[in-house]
Amino acid sequence: ADQTRQGRRVLVFTQADDPDPSRWDPVRPPSSRPLAILIFREELRSDAEDTLRRLTDAQVDLKVISGDDPATVAALAEALGIASGTVLSGPEIQAIDEATLVVEVDRARVFGRIAPEDKRRLVTALRTGGHYVGMTAVEEGRPVQVVDLPVTEPGDVAGMAIGAAAGVALLEAIGRAVA
């Protein structure tokens, strides 16, 4: 848990004492012995702080939504200068009604263990609360197409490119506007 709160991912590999999975209890894992522990540290992009500062200066309300562990996401958000405060997880979001979600999504800055279907609810709640929504995604240090955009289509959602891909995104947007 300490590694997670420091923004690291922890994977534990074990070997079950009983090699036959048909005898495993789905509620209680079989006894096992640890084989290896891998700890990964997320690398922040070198231009991330400047980009986020510029967005904040432009009065953009930043929120971090990720499928990663909420504690890991909160640590990374704080490293970027985004105060985490209230952190909501996918299971917490799934347990609350729509009216409560509109209030909670406005208060929270960080969301972890968020599945694509949770993103739809988050976008809908933000739009209901009067927010415009923009999304970007980064994979292997490069901005990528927002793969969850079809899941979030109930609102006015803008896919945003940050960094080197911004020029390409601008040209694509101009091409669409002209077409």
Coordinates of N, CA and C in Angstrom, one line a residue:
A1 N 0.8 -1.2 0.0 CA 0.0 0.0 0.0 C 0.9 1.3 0.0
D2 N 2.0 1.2 0.7 CA 2.9 2.4 0.7 C 3.4 2.7 -0.7
Q3 N 3.8 1.7 -1.4 CA 4.3 1.9 -2.8 C 3.2 2.5 -3.7
T4 N 2.0 2.1 -3.5 CA 0.8 2.6 -4.3 C 0.6 4.1 -3.9
R5 N 0.7 4.4 -2.7 CA 0.5 5.8 -2.3 C 1.6 6.7 -2.8
Q6 N 2.7 6.1 -3.2 CA 3.9 6.9 -3.8 C 3.8 6.9 -5.3
G7 N 2.6 6.4 -5.9 CA 2.4 6.5 -7.3 C 3.0 5.4 -8.1
R8 N 3.3 4.3 -7.4 CA 3.9 3.1 -8.0 C 2.9 2.0 -8.2
R9 N 3.1 1.2 -9.2 CA 2.2 0.0 -9.4 C 3.0 -1.2 -8.9
V10 N 2.3 -2.1 -8.2 CA 2.9 -3.3 -7.6 C 2.2 -4.5 -8.1
L11 N 3.0 -5.4 -8.6 CA 2.5 -6.7 -9.1 C 3.1 -7.8 -8.3
V12 N 2.3 -8.7 -7.8 CA 2.9 -9.8 -7.0 C 2.5 -11.1 -7.8
F13 N 3.5 -11.9 -8.0 CA 3.4 -13.2 -8.7 C 3.5 -14.3 -7.7
T14 N 2.5 -15.2 -7.7 CA 2.6 -16.3 -6.7 C 2.3 -17.6 -7.4
Q15 N 2.6 -18.7 -6.8 CA 2.3 -20.1 -7.3 C 1.4 -20.7 -6.3
A16 N 0.2 -21.2 -6.8 CA -0.7 -21.9 -5.9 C -0.2 -23.2 -5.5
D17 N -0.4 -23.6 -4.2 CA 0.0 -24.9 -3.7 C -0.8 -26.0 -4.4
D18 N -2.0 -25.8 -4.7 CA -2.8 -26.7 -5.5 C -2.9 -26.3 -6.9
P19 N -2.2 -27.0 -7.8 CA -2.1 -26.6 -9.2 C -3.4 -26.8 -10.0
D20 N -4.5 -27.4 -9.5 CA -5.7 -27.6 -10.2 C -6.7 -26.5 -9.9
P21 N -6.9 -25.6 -10.8 CA -7.8 -24.5 -10.6 C -9.3 -24.9 -10.4
S22 N -9.6 -26.1 -10.8 CA -11.0 -26.5 -10.6 C -11.4 -26.7 -9.2
R23 N -10.4 -26.8 -8.3 CA -10.6 -27.0 -6.9 C -10.5 -25.7 -6.1
W24 N -10.2 -24.6 -6.8 CA -10.0 -23.3 -6.1 C -11.4 -22.8 -5.7
D25 N -11.5 -22.2 -4.5 CA -12.7 -21.5 -4.1 C -12.6 -20.1 -4.7
P26 N -13.6 -19.7 -5.5 CA -13.6 -18.3 -6.1 C -13.6 -17.2 -5.2
V27 N -14.1 -17.4 -3.9 CA -14.2 -16.3 -3.0 C -12.9 -16.2 -2.2
R28 N -12.3 -17.4 -1.9 CA -11.1 -17.4 -1.1 C -9.9 -18.0 -1.9
P29 N -8.9 -17.2 -2.2 CA -7.8 -17.7 -3.1 C -7.1 -18.8 -2.4
P30 N -6.5 -19.7 -3.2 CA -5.8 -20.9 -2.7 C -4.6 -20.4 -2.0
S31 N -4.1 -21.2 -1.1 CA -2.8 -20.9 -0.4 C -1.7 -20.9 -1.5
S32 N -0.8 -20.1 -1.4 CA 0.3 -20.0 -2.4 C 1.6 -19.4 -1.8
R33 N 2.6 -19.5 -2.6 CA 3.9 -18.9 -2.1 C 4.3 -17.9 -3.1
P34 N 4.9 -16.8 -2.6 CA 5.3 -15.7 -3.5 C 6.5 -16.1 -4.4
L35 N 6.4 -15.7 -5.6 CA 7.6 -15.9 -6.5 C 8.3 -14.6 -6.8
A36 N 7.6 -13.5 -7.0 CA 8.3 -12.3 -7.4 C 7.4 -11.1 -7.1
I37 N 8.0 -10.0 -6.8 CA 7.2 -8.7 -6.7 C 7.9 -7.7 -7.7
L38 N 7.1 -7.1 -8.5 CA 7.6 -6.1 -9.5 C 6.9 -4.8 -9.1
I39 N 7.7 -3.7 -9.0 CA 7.3 -2.4 -8.7 C 7.6 -1.5 -9.9
F40 N 6.6 -0.8 -10.4 CA 6.8 0.1 -11.6 C 6.5 1.5 -11.1
R41 N 7.3 2.4 -11.6 CA 7.1 3.8 -11.3 C 6.6 4.5 -12.5
E42 N 5.6 5.3 -12.4 CA 5.1 6.0 -13.6 C 6.0 7.2 -13.8
E43 N 6.4 7.4 -15.0 CA 7.2 8.6 -15.4 C 6.3 9.7 -15.9
L44 N 6.5 10.9 -15.4 CA 5.8 12.0 -15.8 C 6.5 12.6 -17.0
R45 N 5.7 13.1 -18.0 CA 6.3 13.7 -19.2 C 7.0 15.0 -18.7
S46 N 8.1 15.3 -19.4 CA 8.9 16.5 -19.0 C 8.1 17.8 -19.2
D47 N 7.1 17.8 -20.1 CA 6.3 19.0 -20.3 C 5.0 19.0 -19.6
A48 N 4.8 18.0 -18.8 CA 3.5 17.9 -18.1 C 3.1 19.1 -17.2
E49 N 4.1 19.4 -16.3 CA 3.8 20.5 -15.4 C 3.5 21.8 -16.1
D50 N 4.3 22.1 -17.1 CA 4.0 23.4 -17.9 C 2.7 23.4 -18.6
T51 N 2.3 22.2 -19.2 CA 1.1 22.1 -19.8 C -0.1 22.3 -18.8
L52 N 0.0 21.6 -17.7 CA -1.1 21.7 -16.7 C -1.1 23.1 -16.1
R53 N 0.0 23.7 -15.9 CA 0.0 25.1 -15.4 C -0.7 26.0 -16.4
R54 N -0.5 25.8 -17.7 CA -1.1 26.7 -18.7 C -2.6 26.4 -18.8
L55 N -3.0 25.2 -18.6 CA -4.4 24.9 -18.6 C -5.1 25.5 -17.3
T56 N -4.4 25.4 -16.2 CA -4.9 26.0 -14.9 C -5.0 27.5 -15.1
D57 N -4.0 28.1 -15.7 CA -4.0 29.6 -15.9 C -5.2 30.0 -16.7
A58 N -5.6 29.1 -17.6 CA -6.7 29.4 -18.5 C -8.0 29.0 -17.8
Q59 N -8.0 28.7 -16.5 CA -9.1 28.4 -15.7 C -9.8 27.1 -16.1
V60 N -9.1 26.1 -16.6 CA -9.6 24.8 -16.9 C -9.6 24.0 -15.6
D61 N -10.7 23.4 -15.3 CA -10.8 22.6 -14.1 C -10.3 21.2 -14.4
L62 N -9.2 20.8 -13.9 CA -8.6 19.6 -14.3 C -9.0 18.4 -13.4
K63 N -9.3 17.3 -14.0 CA -9.6 16.1 -13.2 C -8.8 15.0 -13.9
V64 N -8.4 14.0 -13.0 CA -7.6 12.9 -13.5 C -8.5 11.6 -13.4
I65 N -8.7 11.0 -14.5 CA -9.6 9.8 -14.5 C -8.7 8.6 -15.1
S66 N -8.6 7.5 -14.3 CA -7.8 6.4 -14.7 C -8.3 5.1 -14.2
G67 N -7.9 4.1 -14.9 CA -8.2 2.7 -14.4 C -7.3 2.2 -13.3
D68 N -6.3 2.9 -13.1 CA -5.3 2.5 -12.0 C -5.9 2.7 -10.6
D69 N -5.2 2.1 -9.7 CA -5.5 2.2 -8.3 C -5.7 3.6 -7.8
P70 N -6.8 3.9 -7.1 CA -7.0 5.3 -6.7 C -5.9 6.0 -5.9
A71 N -5.2 5.2 -5.1 CA -4.0 5.8 -4.4 C -2.9 6.2 -5.3
T72 N -2.7 5.3 -6.3 CA -1.6 5.6 -7.3 C -2.0 6.8 -8.1
V73 N -3.2 6.9 -8.5 CA -3.7 8.1 -9.3 C -3.6 9.4 -8.5
A74 N -4.0 9.3 -7.2 CA -3.9 10.5 -6.3 C -2.4 10.9 -6.2
A75 N -1.5 10.0 -6.0 CA -0.1 10.3 -5.9 C 0.4 11.0 -7.2
L76 N 0.1 10.5 -8.3 CA 0.5 11.1 -9.6 C -0.1 12.5 -9.8
A77 N -1.4 12.6 -9.4 CA -2.1 13.9 -9.6 C -1.4 14.9 -8.7
E78 N -1.1 14.6 -7.4 CA -0.4 15.5 -6.5 C 1.0 15.8 -7.1
A79 N 1.7 14.9 -7.7 CA 3.0 15.2 -8.2 C 2.9 16.2 -9.4
L80 N 1.8 16.2 -10.0 CA 1.5 17.2 -11.1 C 0.9 18.5 -10.6
G81 N 0.7 18.6 -9.3 CA 0.2 19.8 -8.7 C -1.3 19.9 -8.8
I82 N -2.0 18.7 -9.0 CA -3.4 18.7 -8.9 C -3.8 18.2 -7.6
A83 N -4.4 19.0 -6.7 CA -4.7 18.6 -5.4 C -5.8 17.5 -5.5
S84 N -5.5 16.4 -4.8 CA -6.4 15.2 -5.0 C -7.7 15.4 -4.1
G85 N -7.6 15.9 -2.9 CA -8.8 16.0 -2.0 C -9.6 14.8 -2.1
T86 N -10.8 14.9 -2.5 CA -11.7 13.7 -2.6 C -11.3 12.9 -3.8
V87 N -11.1 11.6 -3.5 CA -10.7 10.6 -4.6 C -11.9 9.6 -4.7
L88 N -12.5 9.5 -5.8 CA -13.6 8.5 -6.0 C -13.1 7.3 -6.8
S89 N -13.6 6.1 -6.5 CA -13.2 4.9 -7.2 C -14.4 4.5 -8.0
G90 N -14.2 3.6 -9.0 CA -15.2 3.0 -9.8 C -16.3 2.4 -9.0
P91 N -16.0 1.5 -8.0 CA -17.0 0.9 -7.2 C -17.8 2.0 -6.4
E92 N -17.2 3.0 -5.9 CA -18.0 4.1 -5.2 C -18.9 4.8 -6.2
I93 N -18.5 5.1 -7.4 CA -19.3 5.7 -8.4 C -20.5 4.8 -8.7
Q94 N -20.3 3.5 -8.9 CA -21.3 2.6 -9.2 C -22.4 2.5 -8.1
A95 N -22.0 2.8 -6.9 CA -22.9 2.7 -5.8 C -23.8 3.9 -5.5
I96 N -23.6 5.0 -6.2 CA -24.3 6.2 -5.9 C -25.3 6.5 -7.1
D97 N -26.4 7.2 -6.7 CA -27.4 7.6 -7.8 C -26.9 8.8 -8.6
E98 N -27.6 9.1 -9.6 CA -27.2 10.1 -10.6 C -27.1 11.5 -9.9
A99 N -28.1 11.9 -9.1 CA -28.1 13.2 -8.5 C -26.9 13.4 -7.6
T100 N -26.6 12.4 -6.8 CA -25.5 12.4 -5.9 C -24.2 12.5 -6.7
L101 N -24.1 11.8 -7.8 CA -22.9 11.7 -8.6 C -22.6 13.1 -9.2
V102 N -23.7 13.9 -9.6 CA -23.5 15.3 -10.1 C -22.7 16.1 -9.1
V103 N -23.1 16.0 -7.8 CA -22.5 16.7 -6.7 C -21.0 16.2 -6.5
E104 N -20.9 14.9 -6.4 CA -19.6 14.3 -6.0 C -18.6 14.5 -7.1
V105 N -19.0 14.4 -8.4 CA -18.0 14.6 -9.5 C -17.5 16.0 -9.6
D106 N -18.3 17.0 -9.1 CA -17.9 18.4 -9.1 C -16.9 18.6 -8.0
R107 N -17.0 17.9 -6.8 CA -16.0 18.0 -5.7 C -14.7 17.3 -6.0
A108 N -14.8 16.1 -6.6 CA -13.6 15.3 -6.7 C -12.7 15.8 -7.9
R109 N -11.4 15.5 -7.7 CA -10.4 15.9 -8.8 C -9.8 14.6 -9.3
V110 N -9.8 13.5 -8.6 CA -9.2 12.3 -8.9 C -10.1 11.1 -8.9
F111 N -10.1 10.3 -9.9 CA -10.9 9.1 -10.0 C -10.1 7.9 -10.4
G112 N -10.1 6.8 -9.6 CA -9.3 5.7 -9.9 C -10.2 4.4 -10.0
R113 N -9.6 3.4 -10.6 CA -10.3 2.1 -10.9 C -11.6 2.4 -11.7
I114 N -11.5 3.3 -12.7 CA -12.6 3.7 -13.5 C -12.7 2.9 -14.7
A115 N -13.7 2.2 -14.9 CA -14.0 1.4 -16.1 C -14.6 2.3 -17.2
P116 N -14.5 1.9 -18.5 CA -15.1 2.7 -19.5 C -16.6 3.1 -19.3
E117 N -17.4 2.2 -18.7 CA -18.8 2.5 -18.5 C -18.9 3.5 -17.4
D118 N -18.0 3.6 -16.4 CA -18.0 4.6 -15.4 C -17.7 6.0 -16.0
K119 N -16.9 6.0 -17.1 CA -16.5 7.3 -17.7 C -17.8 7.9 -18.3
R120 N -18.7 7.1 -18.9 CA -19.9 7.6 -19.4 C -20.7 8.3 -18.4
R121 N -20.8 7.7 -17.2 CA -21.6 8.3 -16.1 C -20.9 9.6 -15.6
L122 N -19.6 9.6 -15.6 CA -18.8 10.8 -15.1 C -19.1 12.0 -16.1
V123 N -18.9 11.7 -17.4 CA -19.2 12.7 -18.4 C -20.6 13.3 -18.3
T124 N -21.6 12.4 -18.2 CA -23.0 12.8 -18.1 C -23.2 13.6 -16.9
A125 N -22.6 13.2 -15.7 CA -22.7 14.0 -14.5 C -22.1 15.4 -14.6
L126 N -20.9 15.4 -15.2 CA -20.2 16.7 -15.4 C -21.1 17.6 -16.3
R127 N -21.6 17.1 -17.4 CA -22.4 17.9 -18.4 C -23.7 18.3 -17.7
T128 N -24.3 17.5 -16.9 CA -25.5 17.8 -16.1 C -25.2 19.0 -15.2
G129 N -24.0 19.0 -14.6 CA -23.6 20.1 -13.7 C -23.1 21.3 -14.4
G130 N -23.3 21.4 -15.7 CA -23.0 22.6 -16.5 C -21.5 22.7 -17.0
H131 N -20.8 21.6 -17.0 CA -19.4 21.6 -17.4 C -19.2 21.2 -18.9
Y132 N -18.2 21.8 -19.5 CA -17.8 21.3 -20.8 C -16.7 20.3 -20.5
V133 N -16.6 19.2 -21.3 CA -15.7 18.2 -21.1 C -14.8 18.0 -22.2
G134 N -13.5 17.9 -21.9 CA -12.4 17.6 -22.9 C -11.6 16.4 -22.3
M135 N -11.2 15.5 -23.2 CA -10.4 14.4 -22.7 C -9.2 14.3 -23.6
T136 N -8.1 13.8 -22.9 CA -6.9 13.4 -23.7 C -6.4 12.1 -23.1
A137 N -5.6 11.4 -23.8 CA -5.0 10.2 -23.3 C -3.5 10.1 -23.7
V138 N -2.8 9.5 -22.8 CA -1.3 9.3 -23.1 C -1.0 7.9 -23.0
E139 N -0.3 7.3 -23.9 CA 0.2 5.9 -23.9 C 1.6 5.9 -24.3
E140 N 2.4 5.3 -23.5 CA 3.9 5.2 -23.7 C 4.5 6.5 -24.0
G141 N 4.1 7.5 -23.2 CA 4.7 8.8 -23.3 C 4.2 9.7 -24.5
R142 N 3.3 9.2 -25.3 CA 2.8 9.9 -26.5 C 1.3 10.1 -26.4
P143 N 0.8 11.3 -26.8 CA -0.6 11.5 -26.8 C -1.2 10.5 -27.8
V144 N -2.3 9.9 -27.5 CA -3.0 9.0 -28.5 C -4.4 9.4 -28.6
Q145 N -5.1 8.7 -29.6 CA -6.5 8.9 -29.8 C -7.2 8.5 -28.5
V146 N -8.2 9.3 -28.2 CA -9.0 9.0 -27.0 C -9.9 7.8 -27.3
V147 N -9.4 6.6 -26.8 CA -10.1 5.4 -27.1 C -11.5 5.2 -26.5
D148 N -11.7 5.9 -25.4 CA -13.0 5.8 -24.7 C -14.0 6.8 -25.2
L149 N -13.7 7.6 -26.2 CA -14.6 8.7 -26.7 C -15.9 8.1 -27.1
P150 N -16.0 6.9 -27.8 CA -17.4 6.4 -28.1 C -18.2 6.1 -26.9
V151 N -17.5 5.7 -25.8 CA -18.2 5.4 -24.5 C -18.8 6.7 -23.9
T152 N -18.2 7.8 -24.2 CA -18.6 9.0 -23.5 C -19.4 10.0 -24.4
E153 N -20.0 9.5 -25.5 CA -20.6 10.4 -26.4 C -21.9 11.1 -26.0
P154 N -22.5 10.8 -24.7 CA -23.7 11.5 -24.4 C -23.5 13.0 -24.1
G155 N -22.3 13.5 -24.0 CA -22.0 14.9 -23.7 C -21.2 15.6 -24.9
D156 N -21.0 16.9 -24.7 CA -20.2 17.6 -25.6 C -18.7 17.3 -25.2
V157 N -18.1 16.3 -25.7 CA -16.8 15.9 -25.3 C -15.8 16.2 -26.5
A158 N -14.8 17.0 -26.1 CA -13.7 17.3 -27.1 C -12.5 16.4 -26.8
G159 N -12.0 15.8 -27.9 CA -10.7 15.0 -27.7 C -9.6 16.1 -27.9
M160 N -8.7 16.1 -27.0 CA -7.6 17.1 -27.0 C -6.3 16.4 -27.2
A161 N -5.5 17.0 -28.1 CA -4.1 16.5 -28.2 C -3.2 17.5 -27.5
I162 N -2.2 16.9 -26.8 CA -1.3 17.7 -26.0 C 0.1 17.4 -26.5
G163 N 1.0 18.4 -26.6 CA 2.4 18.2 -27.0 C 2.5 18.1 -28.5
A164 N 3.4 17.2 -29.0 CA 3.7 17.1 -30.4 C 2.5 16.8 -31.3
A165 N 1.5 16.1 -30.8 CA 0.3 15.7 -31.6 C -0.7 16.8 -31.8
A166 N -0.5 17.9 -31.1 CA -1.4 19.0 -31.1 C -1.6 19.6 -32.5
G167 N -0.4 19.7 -33.2 CA -0.5 20.3 -34.6 C -1.3 19.4 -35.5
V168 N -1.1 18.1 -35.4 CA -1.9 17.1 -36.2 C -3.4 17.2 -35.9
A169 N -3.7 17.3 -34.6 CA -5.1 17.4 -34.2 C -5.7 18.7 -34.7
L170 N -5.0 19.8 -34.7 CA -5.5 21.1 -35.2 C -5.8 20.9 -36.7
L171 N -4.8 20.3 -37.4 CA -5.1 20.2 -38.9 C -6.3 19.3 -39.2
E172 N -6.4 18.2 -38.4 CA -7.6 17.4 -38.5 C -8.9 18.2 -38.3
A173 N -8.9 19.0 -37.2 CA -10.1 19.8 -36.8 C -10.4 20.8 -37.9
I174 N -9.4 21.4 -38.5 CA -9.6 22.4 -39.6 C -10.2 21.6 -40.8
G175 N -9.6 20.5 -41.1 CA -10.1 19.7 -42.2 C -11.5 19.3 -42.1
R176 N -11.9 18.9 -40.9 CA -13.3 18.5 -40.6 C -14.2 19.8 -40.8
A177 N -13.8 20.9 -40.3 CA -14.6 22.1 -40.3 C -14.8 22.6 -41.8
V178 N -13.8 22.4 -42.6 CA -13.9 22.8 -44.0 C -14.7 21.8 -44.8
A179 N -14.6 20.5 -44.5 CA -15.3 19.5 -45.3 C -16.8 19.6 -45.2

